[in-house]
mmCIF file of N, CA and C in Angstrom:
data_model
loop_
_atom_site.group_PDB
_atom_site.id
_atom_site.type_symbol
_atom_site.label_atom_id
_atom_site.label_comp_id
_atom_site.label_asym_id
_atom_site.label_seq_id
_atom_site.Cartn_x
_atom_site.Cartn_y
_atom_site.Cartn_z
ATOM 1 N N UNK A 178 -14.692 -6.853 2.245
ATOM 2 C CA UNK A 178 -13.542 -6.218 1.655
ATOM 3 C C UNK A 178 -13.068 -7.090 0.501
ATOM 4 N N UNK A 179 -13.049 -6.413 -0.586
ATOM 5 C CA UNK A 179 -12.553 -7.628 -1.881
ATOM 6 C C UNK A 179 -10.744 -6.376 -1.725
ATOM 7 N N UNK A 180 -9.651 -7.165 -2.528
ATOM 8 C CA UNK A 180 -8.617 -6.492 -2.837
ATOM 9 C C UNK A 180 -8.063 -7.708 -4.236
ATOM 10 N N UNK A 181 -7.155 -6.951 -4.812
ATOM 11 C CA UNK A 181 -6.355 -7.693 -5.909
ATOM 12 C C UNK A 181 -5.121 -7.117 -6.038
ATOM 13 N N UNK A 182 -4.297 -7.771 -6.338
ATOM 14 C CA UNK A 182 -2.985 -7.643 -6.374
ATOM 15 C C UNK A 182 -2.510 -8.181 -7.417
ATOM 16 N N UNK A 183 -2.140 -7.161 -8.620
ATOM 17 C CA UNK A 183 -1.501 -7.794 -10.060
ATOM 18 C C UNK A 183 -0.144 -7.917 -10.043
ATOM 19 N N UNK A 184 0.300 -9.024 -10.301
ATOM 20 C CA UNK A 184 2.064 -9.867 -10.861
ATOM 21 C C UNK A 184 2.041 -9.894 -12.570
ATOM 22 N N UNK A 185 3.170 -8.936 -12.670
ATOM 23 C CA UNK A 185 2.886 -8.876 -14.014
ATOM 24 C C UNK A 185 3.752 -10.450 -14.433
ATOM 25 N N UNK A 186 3.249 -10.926 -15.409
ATOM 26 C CA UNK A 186 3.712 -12.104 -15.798
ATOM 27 C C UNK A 186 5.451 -12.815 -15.994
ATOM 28 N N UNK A 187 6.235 -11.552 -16.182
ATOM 29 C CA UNK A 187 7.562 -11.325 -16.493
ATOM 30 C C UNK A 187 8.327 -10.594 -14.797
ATOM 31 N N UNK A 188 9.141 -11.636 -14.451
ATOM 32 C CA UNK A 188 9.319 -11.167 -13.144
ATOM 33 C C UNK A 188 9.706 -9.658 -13.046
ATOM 34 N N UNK A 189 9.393 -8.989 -11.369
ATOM 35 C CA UNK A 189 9.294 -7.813 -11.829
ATOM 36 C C UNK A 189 9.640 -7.376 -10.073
ATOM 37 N N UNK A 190 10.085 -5.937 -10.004
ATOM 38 C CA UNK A 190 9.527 -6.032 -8.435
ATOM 39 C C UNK A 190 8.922 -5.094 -7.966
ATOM 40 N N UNK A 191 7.956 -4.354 -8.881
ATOM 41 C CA UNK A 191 6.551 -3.403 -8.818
ATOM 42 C C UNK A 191 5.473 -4.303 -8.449
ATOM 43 N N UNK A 192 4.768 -3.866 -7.967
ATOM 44 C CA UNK A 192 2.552 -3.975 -7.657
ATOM 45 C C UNK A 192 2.184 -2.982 -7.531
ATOM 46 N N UNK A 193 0.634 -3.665 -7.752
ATOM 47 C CA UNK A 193 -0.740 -2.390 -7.974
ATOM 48 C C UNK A 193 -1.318 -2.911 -7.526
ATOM 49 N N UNK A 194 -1.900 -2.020 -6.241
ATOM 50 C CA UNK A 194 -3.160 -2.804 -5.112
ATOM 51 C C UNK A 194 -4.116 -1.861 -5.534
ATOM 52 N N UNK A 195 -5.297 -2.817 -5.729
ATOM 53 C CA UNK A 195 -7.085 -2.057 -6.069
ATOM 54 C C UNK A 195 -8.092 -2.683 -4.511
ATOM 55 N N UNK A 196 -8.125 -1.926 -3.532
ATOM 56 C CA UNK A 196 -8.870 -2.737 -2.498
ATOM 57 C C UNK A 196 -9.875 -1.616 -2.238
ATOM 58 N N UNK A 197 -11.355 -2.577 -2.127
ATOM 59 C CA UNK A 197 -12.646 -2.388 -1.928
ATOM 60 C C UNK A 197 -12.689 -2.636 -0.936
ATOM 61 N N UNK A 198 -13.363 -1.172 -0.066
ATOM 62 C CA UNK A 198 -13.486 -1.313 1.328
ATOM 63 C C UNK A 198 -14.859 -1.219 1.747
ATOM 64 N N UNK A 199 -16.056 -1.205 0.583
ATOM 65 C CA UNK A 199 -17.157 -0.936 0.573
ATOM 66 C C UNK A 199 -17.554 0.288 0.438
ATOM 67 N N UNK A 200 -16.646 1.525 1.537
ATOM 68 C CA UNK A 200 -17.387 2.672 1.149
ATOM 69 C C UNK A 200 -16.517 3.591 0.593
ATOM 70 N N UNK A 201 -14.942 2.662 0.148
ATOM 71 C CA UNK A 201 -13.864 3.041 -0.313
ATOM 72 C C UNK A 201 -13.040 2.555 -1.157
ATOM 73 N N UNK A 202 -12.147 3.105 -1.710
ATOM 74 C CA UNK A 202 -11.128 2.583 -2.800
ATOM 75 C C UNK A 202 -9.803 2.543 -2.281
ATOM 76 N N UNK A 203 -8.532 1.930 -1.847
ATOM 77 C CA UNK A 203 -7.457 2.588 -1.585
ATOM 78 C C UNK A 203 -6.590 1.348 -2.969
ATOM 79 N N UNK A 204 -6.190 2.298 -3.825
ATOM 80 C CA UNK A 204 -5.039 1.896 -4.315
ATOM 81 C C UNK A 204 -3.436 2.724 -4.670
ATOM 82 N N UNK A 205 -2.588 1.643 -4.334
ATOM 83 C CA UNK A 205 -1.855 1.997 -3.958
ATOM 84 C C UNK A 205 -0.490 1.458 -5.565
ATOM 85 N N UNK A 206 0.529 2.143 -6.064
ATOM 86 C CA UNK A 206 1.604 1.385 -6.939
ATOM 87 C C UNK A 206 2.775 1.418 -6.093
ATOM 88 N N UNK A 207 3.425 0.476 -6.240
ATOM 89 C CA UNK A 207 4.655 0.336 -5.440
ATOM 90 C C UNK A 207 5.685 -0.149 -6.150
ATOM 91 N N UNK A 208 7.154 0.471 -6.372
ATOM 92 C CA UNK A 208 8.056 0.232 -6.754
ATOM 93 C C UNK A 208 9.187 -0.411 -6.208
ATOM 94 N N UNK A 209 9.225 -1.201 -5.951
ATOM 95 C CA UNK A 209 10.446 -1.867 -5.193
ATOM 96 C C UNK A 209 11.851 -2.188 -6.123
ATOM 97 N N UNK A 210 12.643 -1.632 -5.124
ATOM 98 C CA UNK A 210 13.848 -1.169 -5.856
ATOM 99 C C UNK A 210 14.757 -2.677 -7.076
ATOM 100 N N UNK A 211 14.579 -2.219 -8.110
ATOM 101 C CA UNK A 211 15.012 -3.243 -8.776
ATOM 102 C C UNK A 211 16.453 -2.917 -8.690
ATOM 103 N N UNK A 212 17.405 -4.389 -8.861
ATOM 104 C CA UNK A 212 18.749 -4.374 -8.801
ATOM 105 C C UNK A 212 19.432 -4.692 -7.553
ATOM 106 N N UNK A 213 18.770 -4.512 -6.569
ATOM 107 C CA UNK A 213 19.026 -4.587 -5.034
ATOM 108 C C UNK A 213 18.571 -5.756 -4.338
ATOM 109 N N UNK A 214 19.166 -6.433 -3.698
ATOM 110 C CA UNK A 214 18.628 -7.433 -2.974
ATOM 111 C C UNK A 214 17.712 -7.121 -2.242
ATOM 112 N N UNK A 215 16.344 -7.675 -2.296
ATOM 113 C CA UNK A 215 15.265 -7.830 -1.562
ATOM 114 C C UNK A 215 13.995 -6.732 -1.912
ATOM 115 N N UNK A 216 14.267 -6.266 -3.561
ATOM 116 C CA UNK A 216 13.216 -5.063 -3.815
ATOM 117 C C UNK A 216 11.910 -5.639 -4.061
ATOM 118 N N UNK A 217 11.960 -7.003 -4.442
ATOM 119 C CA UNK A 217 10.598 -7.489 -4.671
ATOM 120 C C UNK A 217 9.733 -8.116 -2.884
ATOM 121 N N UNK A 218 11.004 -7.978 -2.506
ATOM 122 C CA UNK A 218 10.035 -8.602 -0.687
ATOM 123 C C UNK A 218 9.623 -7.411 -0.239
ATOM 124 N N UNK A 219 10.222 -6.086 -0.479
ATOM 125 C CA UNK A 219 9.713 -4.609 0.160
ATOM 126 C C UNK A 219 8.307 -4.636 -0.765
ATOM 127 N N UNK A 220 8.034 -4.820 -1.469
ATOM 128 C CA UNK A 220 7.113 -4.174 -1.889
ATOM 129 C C UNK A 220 6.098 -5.330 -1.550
ATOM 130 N N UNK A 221 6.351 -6.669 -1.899
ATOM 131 C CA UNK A 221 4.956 -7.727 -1.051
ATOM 132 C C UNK A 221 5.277 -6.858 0.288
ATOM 133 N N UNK A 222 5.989 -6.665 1.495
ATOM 134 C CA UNK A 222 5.511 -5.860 2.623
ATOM 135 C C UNK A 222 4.532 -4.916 2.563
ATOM 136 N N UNK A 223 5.200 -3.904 1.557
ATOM 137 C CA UNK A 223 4.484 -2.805 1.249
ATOM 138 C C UNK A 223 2.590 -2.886 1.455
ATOM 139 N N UNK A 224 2.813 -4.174 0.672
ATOM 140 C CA UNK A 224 1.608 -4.250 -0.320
ATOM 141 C C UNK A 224 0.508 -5.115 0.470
ATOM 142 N N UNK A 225 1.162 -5.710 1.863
ATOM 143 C CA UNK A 225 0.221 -6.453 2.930
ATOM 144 C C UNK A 225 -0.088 -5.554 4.017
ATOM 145 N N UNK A 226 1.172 -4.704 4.400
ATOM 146 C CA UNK A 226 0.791 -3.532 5.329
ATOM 147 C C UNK A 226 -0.302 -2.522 5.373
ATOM 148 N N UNK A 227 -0.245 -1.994 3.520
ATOM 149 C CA UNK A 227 -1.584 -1.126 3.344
ATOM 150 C C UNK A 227 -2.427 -1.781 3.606
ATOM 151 N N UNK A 228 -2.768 -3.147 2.830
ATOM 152 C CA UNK A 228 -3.798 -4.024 2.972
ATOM 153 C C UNK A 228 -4.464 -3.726 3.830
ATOM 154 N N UNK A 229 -3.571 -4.450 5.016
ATOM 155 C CA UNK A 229 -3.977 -4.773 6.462
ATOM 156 C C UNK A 229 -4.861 -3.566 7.174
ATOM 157 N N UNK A 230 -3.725 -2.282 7.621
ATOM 158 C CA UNK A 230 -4.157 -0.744 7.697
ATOM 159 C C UNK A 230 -5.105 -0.132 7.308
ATOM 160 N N UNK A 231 -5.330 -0.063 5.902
ATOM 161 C CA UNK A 231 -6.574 -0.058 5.519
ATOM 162 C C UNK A 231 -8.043 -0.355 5.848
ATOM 163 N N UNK A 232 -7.577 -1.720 6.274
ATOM 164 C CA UNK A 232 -8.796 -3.102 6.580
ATOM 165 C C UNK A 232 -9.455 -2.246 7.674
ATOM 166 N N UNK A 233 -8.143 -2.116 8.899
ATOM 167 C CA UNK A 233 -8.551 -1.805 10.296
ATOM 168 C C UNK A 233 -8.797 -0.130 10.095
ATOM 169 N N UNK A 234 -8.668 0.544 9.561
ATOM 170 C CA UNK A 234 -8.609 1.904 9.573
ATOM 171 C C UNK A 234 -10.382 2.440 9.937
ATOM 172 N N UNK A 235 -11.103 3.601 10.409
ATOM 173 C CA UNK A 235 -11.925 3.875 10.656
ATOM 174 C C UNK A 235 -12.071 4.915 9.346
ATOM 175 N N UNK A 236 -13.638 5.465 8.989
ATOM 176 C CA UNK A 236 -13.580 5.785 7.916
ATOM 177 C C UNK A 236 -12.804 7.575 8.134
ATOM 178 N N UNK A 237 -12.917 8.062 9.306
ATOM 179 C CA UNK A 237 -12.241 8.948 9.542
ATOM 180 C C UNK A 237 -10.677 8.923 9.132
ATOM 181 N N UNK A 238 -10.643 8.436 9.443
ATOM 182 C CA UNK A 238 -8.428 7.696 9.102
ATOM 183 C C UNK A 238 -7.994 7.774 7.757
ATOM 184 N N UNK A 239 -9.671 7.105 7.158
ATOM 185 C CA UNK A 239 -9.382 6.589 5.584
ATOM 186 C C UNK A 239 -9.233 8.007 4.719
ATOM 187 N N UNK A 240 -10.127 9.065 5.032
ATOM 188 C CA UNK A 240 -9.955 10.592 4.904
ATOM 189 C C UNK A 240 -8.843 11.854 5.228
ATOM 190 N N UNK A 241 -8.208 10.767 6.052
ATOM 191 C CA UNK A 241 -7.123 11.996 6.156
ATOM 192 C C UNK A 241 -5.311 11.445 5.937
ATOM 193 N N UNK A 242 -4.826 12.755 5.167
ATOM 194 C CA UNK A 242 -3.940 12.307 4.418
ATOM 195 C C UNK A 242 -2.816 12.271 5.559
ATOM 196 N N UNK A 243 -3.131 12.671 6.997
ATOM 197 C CA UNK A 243 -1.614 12.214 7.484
ATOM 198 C C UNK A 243 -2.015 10.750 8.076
ATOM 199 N N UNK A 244 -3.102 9.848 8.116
ATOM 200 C CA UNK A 244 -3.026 9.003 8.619
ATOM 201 C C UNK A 244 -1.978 7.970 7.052
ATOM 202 N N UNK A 245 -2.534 7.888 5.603
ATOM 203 C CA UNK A 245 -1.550 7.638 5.279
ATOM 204 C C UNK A 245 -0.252 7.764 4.920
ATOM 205 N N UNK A 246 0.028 8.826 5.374
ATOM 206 C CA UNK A 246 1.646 9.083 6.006
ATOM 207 C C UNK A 246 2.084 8.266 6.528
ATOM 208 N N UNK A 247 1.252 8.421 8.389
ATOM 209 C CA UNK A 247 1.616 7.082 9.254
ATOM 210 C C UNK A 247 1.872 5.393 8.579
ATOM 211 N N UNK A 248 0.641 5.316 7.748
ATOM 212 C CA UNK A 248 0.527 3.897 6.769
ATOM 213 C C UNK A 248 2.097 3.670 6.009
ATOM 214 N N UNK A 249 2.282 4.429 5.474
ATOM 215 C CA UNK A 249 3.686 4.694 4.759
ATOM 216 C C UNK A 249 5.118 4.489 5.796
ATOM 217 N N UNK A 250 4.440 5.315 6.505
ATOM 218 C CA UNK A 250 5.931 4.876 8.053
ATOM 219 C C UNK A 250 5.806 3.380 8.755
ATOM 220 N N UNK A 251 4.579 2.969 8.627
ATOM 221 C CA UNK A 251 4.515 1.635 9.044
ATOM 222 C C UNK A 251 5.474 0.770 7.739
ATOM 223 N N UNK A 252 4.843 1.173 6.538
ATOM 224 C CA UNK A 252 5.269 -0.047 5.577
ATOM 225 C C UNK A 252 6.847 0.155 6.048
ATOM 226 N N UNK A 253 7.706 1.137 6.114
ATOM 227 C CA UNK A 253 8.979 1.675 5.964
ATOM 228 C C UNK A 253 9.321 0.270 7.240
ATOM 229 N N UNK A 254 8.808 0.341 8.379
ATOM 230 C CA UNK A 254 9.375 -0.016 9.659
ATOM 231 C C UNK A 254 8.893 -1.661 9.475
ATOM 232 N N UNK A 255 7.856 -2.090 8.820
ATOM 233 C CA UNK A 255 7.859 -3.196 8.606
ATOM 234 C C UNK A 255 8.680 -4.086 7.728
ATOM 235 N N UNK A 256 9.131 -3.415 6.861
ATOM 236 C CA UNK A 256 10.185 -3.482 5.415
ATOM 237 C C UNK A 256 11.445 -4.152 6.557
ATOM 238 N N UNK A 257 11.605 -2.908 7.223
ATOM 239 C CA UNK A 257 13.106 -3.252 8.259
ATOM 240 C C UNK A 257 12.913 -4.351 9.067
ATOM 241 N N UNK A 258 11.457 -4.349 9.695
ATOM 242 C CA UNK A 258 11.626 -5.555 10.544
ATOM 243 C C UNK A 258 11.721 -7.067 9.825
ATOM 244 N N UNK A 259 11.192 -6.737 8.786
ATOM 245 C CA UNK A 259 11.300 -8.304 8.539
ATOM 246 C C UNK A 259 13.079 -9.011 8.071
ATOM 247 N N UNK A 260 13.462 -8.256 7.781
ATOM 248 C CA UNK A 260 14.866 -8.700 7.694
ATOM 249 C C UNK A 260 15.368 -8.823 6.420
ATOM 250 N N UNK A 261 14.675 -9.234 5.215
ATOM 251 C CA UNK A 261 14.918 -9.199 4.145
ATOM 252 C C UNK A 261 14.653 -8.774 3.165
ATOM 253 N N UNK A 262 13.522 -7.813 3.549
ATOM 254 C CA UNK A 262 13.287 -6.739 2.317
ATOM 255 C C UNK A 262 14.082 -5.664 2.247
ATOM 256 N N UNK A 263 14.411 -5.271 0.948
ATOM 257 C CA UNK A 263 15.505 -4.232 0.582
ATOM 258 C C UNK A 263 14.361 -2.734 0.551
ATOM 259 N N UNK A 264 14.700 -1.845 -0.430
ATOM 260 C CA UNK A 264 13.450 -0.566 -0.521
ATOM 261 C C UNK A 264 12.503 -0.477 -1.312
ATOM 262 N N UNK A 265 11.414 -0.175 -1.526
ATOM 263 C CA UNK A 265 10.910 0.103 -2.692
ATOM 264 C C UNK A 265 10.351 1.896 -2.346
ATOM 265 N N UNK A 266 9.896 2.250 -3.271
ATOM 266 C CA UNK A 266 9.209 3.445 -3.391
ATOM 267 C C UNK A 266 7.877 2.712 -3.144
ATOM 268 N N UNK A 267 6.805 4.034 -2.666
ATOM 269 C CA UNK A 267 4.841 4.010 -3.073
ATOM 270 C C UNK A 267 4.169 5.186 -3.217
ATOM 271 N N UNK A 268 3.289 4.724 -3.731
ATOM 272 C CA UNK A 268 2.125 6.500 -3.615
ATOM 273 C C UNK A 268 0.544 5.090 -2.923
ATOM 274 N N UNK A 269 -0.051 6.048 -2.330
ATOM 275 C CA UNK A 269 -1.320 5.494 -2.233
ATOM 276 C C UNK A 269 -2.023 6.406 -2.003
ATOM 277 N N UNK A 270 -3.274 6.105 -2.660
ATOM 278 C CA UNK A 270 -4.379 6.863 -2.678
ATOM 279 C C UNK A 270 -5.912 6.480 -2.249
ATOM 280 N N UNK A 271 -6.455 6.743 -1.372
ATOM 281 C CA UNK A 271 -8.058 6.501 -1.060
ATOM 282 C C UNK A 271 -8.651 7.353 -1.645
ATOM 283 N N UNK A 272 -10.150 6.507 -2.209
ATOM 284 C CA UNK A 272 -10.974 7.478 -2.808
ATOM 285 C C UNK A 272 -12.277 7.379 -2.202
ATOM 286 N N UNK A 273 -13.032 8.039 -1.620
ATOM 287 C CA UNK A 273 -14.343 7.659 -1.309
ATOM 288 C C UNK A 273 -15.429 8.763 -1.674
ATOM 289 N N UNK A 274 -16.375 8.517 -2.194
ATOM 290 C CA UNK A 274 -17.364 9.308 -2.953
ATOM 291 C C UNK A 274 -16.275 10.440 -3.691
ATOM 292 N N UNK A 275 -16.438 12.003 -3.709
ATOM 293 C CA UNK A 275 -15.749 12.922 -4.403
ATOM 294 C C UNK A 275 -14.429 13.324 -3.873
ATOM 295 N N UNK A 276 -14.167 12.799 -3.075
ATOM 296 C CA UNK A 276 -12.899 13.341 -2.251
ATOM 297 C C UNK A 276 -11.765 11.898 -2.223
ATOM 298 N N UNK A 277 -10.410 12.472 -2.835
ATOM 299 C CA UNK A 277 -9.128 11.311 -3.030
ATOM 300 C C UNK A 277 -8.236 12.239 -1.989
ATOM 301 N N UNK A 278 -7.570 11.072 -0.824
ATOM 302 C CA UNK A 278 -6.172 11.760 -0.242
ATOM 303 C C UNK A 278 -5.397 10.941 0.016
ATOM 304 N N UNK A 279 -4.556 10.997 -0.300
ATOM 305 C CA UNK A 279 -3.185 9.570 -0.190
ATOM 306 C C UNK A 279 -1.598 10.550 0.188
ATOM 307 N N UNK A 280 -0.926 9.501 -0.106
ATOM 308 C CA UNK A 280 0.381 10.448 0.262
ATOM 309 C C UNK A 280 1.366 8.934 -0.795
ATOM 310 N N UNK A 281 2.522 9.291 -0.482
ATOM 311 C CA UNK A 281 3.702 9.081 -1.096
ATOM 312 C C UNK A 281 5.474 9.182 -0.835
ATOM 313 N N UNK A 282 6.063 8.117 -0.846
ATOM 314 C CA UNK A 282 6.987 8.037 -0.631
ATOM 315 C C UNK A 282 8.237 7.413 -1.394
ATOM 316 N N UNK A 283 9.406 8.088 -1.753
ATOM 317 C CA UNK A 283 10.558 7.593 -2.181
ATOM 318 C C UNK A 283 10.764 8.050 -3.711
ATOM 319 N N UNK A 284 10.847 7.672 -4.565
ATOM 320 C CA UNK A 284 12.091 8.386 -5.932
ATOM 321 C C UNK A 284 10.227 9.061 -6.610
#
C-alpha cells in the first residue's frame, strides 16, 4: 500500500489523500473547518481513519458506496472521540479498474 498526504506549504486546514491499494485508488479531499478551533485536527483524523479503513477494507467493501458512508460515520465518531478535533467536511472516492464509488459529507 503506498499513500501521500499533501500540506500545502502556507498553513491551512484542508488535505488530499492519493492511496494505492494495489488494485485500487481511494482518494479522498477534506475540508476542515477553518476559523474554528480544532479544523485542522478533524481533518488529520479524517485523513488517518480513511487511511486505515481502506487498508483493512475487503475488495468487496472497497466497491460499494454504503460501505464508504460507514467510513465517513467512522471519521465523524472518531473526530468526537478524540477530543480535540473541531469539523471538517469530505468527499472520497475509490476507483478500481472502470468503476468509481465514494460518498461525501458536510458543506
Amino acid at each position: 500500500m503506498r499513500w501521500s498526504v499533501e500540506k500545502s506549504p502556507a498553513p491551512t486546514d484542508d488535505r488530499v489523500l492519493a492511496l494505492d491499494l494495489g488494485g485500487a485508488w481511494v482518494f479522498a479531499v477534506v475540508d476542515g473547518a477553518g476559523g474554528m478551533t480544532g479544523g485542522s485536527r478533524a481533518a488529520d483524523v479524517v485523513v488517518s481513519t480513511i487511511t486505515r479503513l481502506a487498508g483493512e477494507a475487503s475488495e468487496q467493501d472497497l466497491g460499494d458506496a454504503g460501505f464508504w458512508c460507514l467510513v465517513l460515520a467512522e471519521c465523524d465518531a472518531a473526530a468526537l472521540a478524540s477530543g480535540d478535533a473541531g469539523e471538517a467536511a469530505a468527499a472520497v472516492l475509490c476507483v478500481r479498474g472502470s468503476r468509481a464509488v465514494g460518498a461525501s459529507v458536510g458543506d
